[in-house]
Amino acid sequence: MSHIAVDQGIGSLAPYLRAAERAAETRAVVILPGRDSYGGLTDALIKYRETITERSQQFRGDGPVVSYLPSVDGIQFAQRLSGGWLGVIASTSGWLDGWARYVAAIDAHTGEKYPELSLAAREAIDEIDWSGNNGWPGRKDQFMVRQVRQGVIHARSVGLSDVDIYGSMVALGHGQKSIVRLMRLIREL
């Protein structure tokens, strides 16, 4: 799947979107956080395209998807729905930077790929992911706290930030509540 992350708006995404629609021979589905035109900002994007919200979980598709200002749940829904191409229109500050690095996204504004995670960084993320396969525990489960601590120490030793960890866990499908528990554990280490 080719992921595109955009921090400059719809205009930068347009050529990528048109190419993806031509390749898939279908129009993209646009996922919005709510039923709003955002002051007309999305008019050109949604013209002639089906729009759904992040709450439209029953929708099934297999073509290109554009997610506008996604939440954690919204980006995960878009990932599941996407049939080979996913465009994201959002500010790439915070967790979305970590997500973009994990999925090896392209910044449509610059045409540059986000810096990919090294093999050592992916191994550190895998350690943290494994320790959270049933959701991250509270402080009382000392065995799992040690597992998380080892993974975080490894992640930091290879240059990963908390943003990278958070975004990677989003890309791997962990729920927001679970990731918040993980981040609380990390802050307490």
Short mmCIF file of C-alpha atoms in Angstrom, two decimals:
data_model
loop_
_atom_site.label_atom_id
_atom_site.label_comp_id
_atom_site.label_asym_id
_atom_site.label_seq_id
_atom_site.Cartn_x
_atom_site.Cartn_y
_atom_site.Cartn_z
CA MET A 1 0.00 0.00 0.00
CA SER A 2 1.28 3.44 -0.83
CA HIS A 3 0.54 5.93 1.93
CA ILE A 4 0.66 9.65 1.31
CA ALA A 5 0.79 12.12 4.20
CA VAL A 6 0.08 15.75 3.40
CA ASP A 7 0.68 18.72 5.62
CA GLN A 8 -0.11 21.46 3.11
CA GLY A 9 -3.68 20.64 2.13
CA ILE A 10 -5.65 19.19 -0.71
CA GLY A 11 -3.75 20.80 -3.61
CA SER A 12 -0.55 18.84 -3.01
CA LEU A 13 -2.46 15.57 -2.89
CA ALA A 14 -4.42 16.06 -6.14
CA PRO A 15 -1.88 14.61 -8.62
CA TYR A 16 -1.30 11.53 -6.43
CA LEU A 17 -5.05 11.06 -5.98
CA ARG A 18 -5.78 11.30 -9.72
CA ALA A 19 -3.05 8.75 -10.47
CA ALA A 20 -4.38 6.35 -7.83
CA GLU A 21 -7.93 6.68 -9.17
CA ARG A 22 -6.74 6.01 -12.73
CA ALA A 23 -4.80 2.95 -11.60
CA ALA A 24 -7.74 1.58 -9.59
CA GLU A 25 -10.25 2.61 -12.28
CA THR A 26 -12.53 3.94 -9.56
CA ARG A 27 -13.12 7.14 -7.62
CA ALA A 28 -11.69 7.48 -4.14
CA VAL A 29 -13.79 7.43 -1.00
CA VAL A 30 -13.28 10.47 1.22
CA ILE A 31 -13.45 10.00 4.99
CA LEU A 32 -14.31 13.15 6.92
CA PRO A 33 -14.32 13.54 10.72
CA GLY A 34 -17.95 14.74 10.48
CA ARG A 35 -20.59 15.96 8.06
CA ASP A 36 -19.16 19.40 7.37
CA SER A 37 -17.62 21.10 4.33
CA TYR A 38 -15.05 22.84 6.54
CA GLY A 39 -15.80 26.27 5.12
CA GLY A 40 -15.64 24.97 1.56
CA LEU A 41 -12.11 23.58 1.97
CA THR A 42 -13.19 20.08 1.02
CA ASP A 43 -15.55 21.02 -1.86
CA ALA A 44 -13.07 20.19 -4.63
CA LEU A 45 -12.04 16.99 -2.90
CA ILE A 46 -15.54 15.63 -2.35
CA LYS A 47 -16.96 16.62 -5.73
CA TYR A 48 -17.93 13.42 -7.58
CA ARG A 49 -16.62 11.24 -4.76
CA GLU A 50 -18.45 9.31 -2.10
CA THR A 51 -17.98 10.74 1.37
CA ILE A 52 -18.33 8.94 4.65
CA THR A 53 -17.44 9.78 8.22
CA GLU A 54 -15.10 8.00 10.60
CA ARG A 55 -18.19 6.46 12.20
CA SER A 56 -19.26 4.71 8.96
CA GLN A 57 -17.70 1.45 10.07
CA GLN A 58 -20.09 -0.69 7.98
CA PHE A 59 -18.82 0.81 4.71
CA ARG A 60 -16.74 -1.60 2.64
CA GLY A 61 -14.48 -0.46 -0.14
CA ASP A 62 -11.43 -1.57 -2.03
CA GLY A 63 -10.28 1.52 -3.86
CA PRO A 64 -8.29 4.61 -3.01
CA VAL A 65 -9.15 6.38 0.24
CA VAL A 66 -8.55 9.95 1.38
CA SER A 67 -8.77 10.69 5.10
CA TYR A 68 -9.24 14.35 6.03
CA LEU A 69 -8.06 15.42 9.51
CA PRO A 70 -8.16 11.87 10.89
CA SER A 71 -8.32 10.82 14.51
CA VAL A 72 -6.54 7.66 15.66
CA ASP A 73 -9.71 5.63 15.02
CA GLY A 74 -10.18 7.42 11.70
CA ILE A 75 -6.71 6.59 10.39
CA GLN A 76 -7.11 2.96 11.42
CA PHE A 77 -10.50 2.78 9.67
CA ALA A 78 -8.93 4.32 6.56
CA GLN A 79 -6.09 1.78 6.65
CA ARG A 80 -8.59 -1.11 6.79
CA LEU A 81 -10.75 0.38 4.05
CA SER A 82 -7.98 1.31 1.64
CA GLY A 83 -7.56 -0.93 -1.37
CA GLY A 84 -3.95 -0.11 -2.11
CA TRP A 85 -3.70 3.66 -1.71
CA LEU A 86 -4.32 5.97 1.23
CA GLY A 87 -4.03 9.74 1.20
CA VAL A 88 -4.01 11.63 4.50
CA ILE A 89 -4.65 15.35 4.72
CA ALA A 90 -3.56 16.62 8.10
CA SER A 91 -0.90 18.47 9.97
CA THR A 92 1.94 16.03 10.47
CA SER A 93 2.87 17.17 13.91
CA GLY A 94 2.54 14.77 16.79
CA TRP A 95 1.60 11.14 16.42
CA LEU A 96 0.97 11.38 12.68
CA ASP A 97 4.72 11.92 12.16
CA GLY A 98 5.41 8.61 13.90
CA TRP A 99 2.67 6.93 11.86
CA ALA A 100 4.05 8.35 8.61
CA ARG A 101 7.55 7.12 9.41
CA TYR A 102 6.30 3.65 10.34
CA VAL A 103 4.30 3.20 7.14
CA ALA A 104 7.04 4.81 5.01
CA ALA A 105 4.69 7.53 3.77
CA ILE A 106 5.38 10.14 1.14
CA ASP A 107 4.91 13.81 1.89
CA ALA A 108 2.88 14.91 -1.13
CA HIS A 109 3.91 18.54 -0.63
CA THR A 110 7.62 17.82 -1.07
CA GLY A 111 7.42 14.49 -2.89
CA GLU A 112 9.93 13.14 -0.36
CA LYS A 113 9.55 9.93 1.58
CA TYR A 114 9.43 10.20 5.34
CA PRO A 115 12.61 8.78 6.87
CA GLU A 116 12.01 5.06 7.21
CA LEU A 117 12.59 3.27 10.48
CA SER A 118 15.80 1.27 10.62
CA LEU A 119 15.74 -2.48 11.20
CA ALA A 120 16.82 -1.89 14.82
CA ALA A 121 14.01 0.65 15.27
CA ARG A 122 11.45 -1.79 13.84
CA GLU A 123 12.70 -4.49 16.22
CA ALA A 124 12.27 -2.10 19.16
CA ILE A 125 8.74 -1.27 17.98
CA ASP A 126 8.02 -5.01 17.66
CA GLU A 127 9.09 -5.50 21.30
CA ILE A 128 6.69 -2.80 22.47
CA ASP A 129 3.94 -4.09 20.18
CA TRP A 130 4.34 -7.62 21.54
CA SER A 131 4.14 -6.43 25.14
CA GLY A 132 0.82 -4.76 24.32
CA ASN A 133 -0.82 -7.62 22.43
CA ASN A 134 -3.51 -7.74 25.15
CA GLY A 135 -3.42 -4.02 25.88
CA TRP A 136 -0.75 -2.57 28.11
CA PRO A 137 -1.22 -3.31 31.80
CA GLY A 138 -1.23 -1.00 34.75
CA ARG A 139 1.78 -0.68 37.03
CA LYS A 140 0.70 -3.71 39.10
CA ASP A 141 1.74 -6.23 36.43
CA GLN A 142 5.48 -5.95 37.03
CA PHE A 143 6.42 -8.59 34.46
CA MET A 144 4.74 -6.68 31.63
CA VAL A 145 6.01 -3.33 32.96
CA ARG A 146 9.55 -4.76 32.68
CA GLN A 147 8.79 -5.89 29.10
CA VAL A 148 7.56 -2.41 28.19
CA ARG A 149 10.57 -0.80 29.91
CA GLN A 150 13.01 -2.99 27.95
CA GLY A 151 11.26 -2.18 24.68
CA VAL A 152 11.23 1.56 25.41
CA ILE A 153 14.89 1.57 26.43
CA HIS A 154 15.71 -0.26 23.19
CA ALA A 155 13.54 2.18 21.19
CA ARG A 156 15.22 5.21 22.70
CA SER A 157 18.68 3.72 22.21
CA VAL A 158 18.02 3.55 18.45
CA GLY A 159 16.73 7.14 18.32
CA LEU A 160 12.96 6.70 18.50
CA SER A 161 10.89 9.34 20.26
CA ASP A 162 7.62 8.89 22.12
CA VAL A 163 5.92 10.31 19.00
CA ASP A 164 7.47 7.53 16.91
CA ILE A 165 6.30 4.91 19.40
CA TYR A 166 2.75 6.33 19.55
CA GLY A 167 2.41 6.64 15.77
CA SER A 168 3.81 3.17 15.20
CA MET A 169 1.30 1.68 17.62
CA VAL A 170 -1.49 3.49 15.72
CA ALA A 171 -0.20 2.01 12.44
CA LEU A 172 -0.16 -1.44 14.04
CA GLY A 173 -3.82 -1.11 15.02
CA HIS A 174 -3.67 -0.58 18.79
CA GLY A 175 -6.67 1.33 20.11
CA GLN A 176 -6.37 4.86 21.45
CA LYS A 177 -7.19 3.89 25.06
CA SER A 178 -4.57 1.17 24.98
CA ILE A 179 -1.95 3.55 23.54
CA VAL A 180 -2.77 6.14 26.21
CA ARG A 181 -2.06 3.46 28.87
CA LEU A 182 1.25 2.71 27.12
CA MET A 183 2.22 6.38 27.06
CA ARG A 184 1.35 6.69 30.76
CA LEU A 185 3.65 3.71 31.46
CA ILE A 186 6.41 5.30 29.37
CA ARG A 187 6.14 8.61 31.25
CA GLU A 188 6.44 6.73 34.55
CA LEU A 189 9.64 4.90 33.52
#
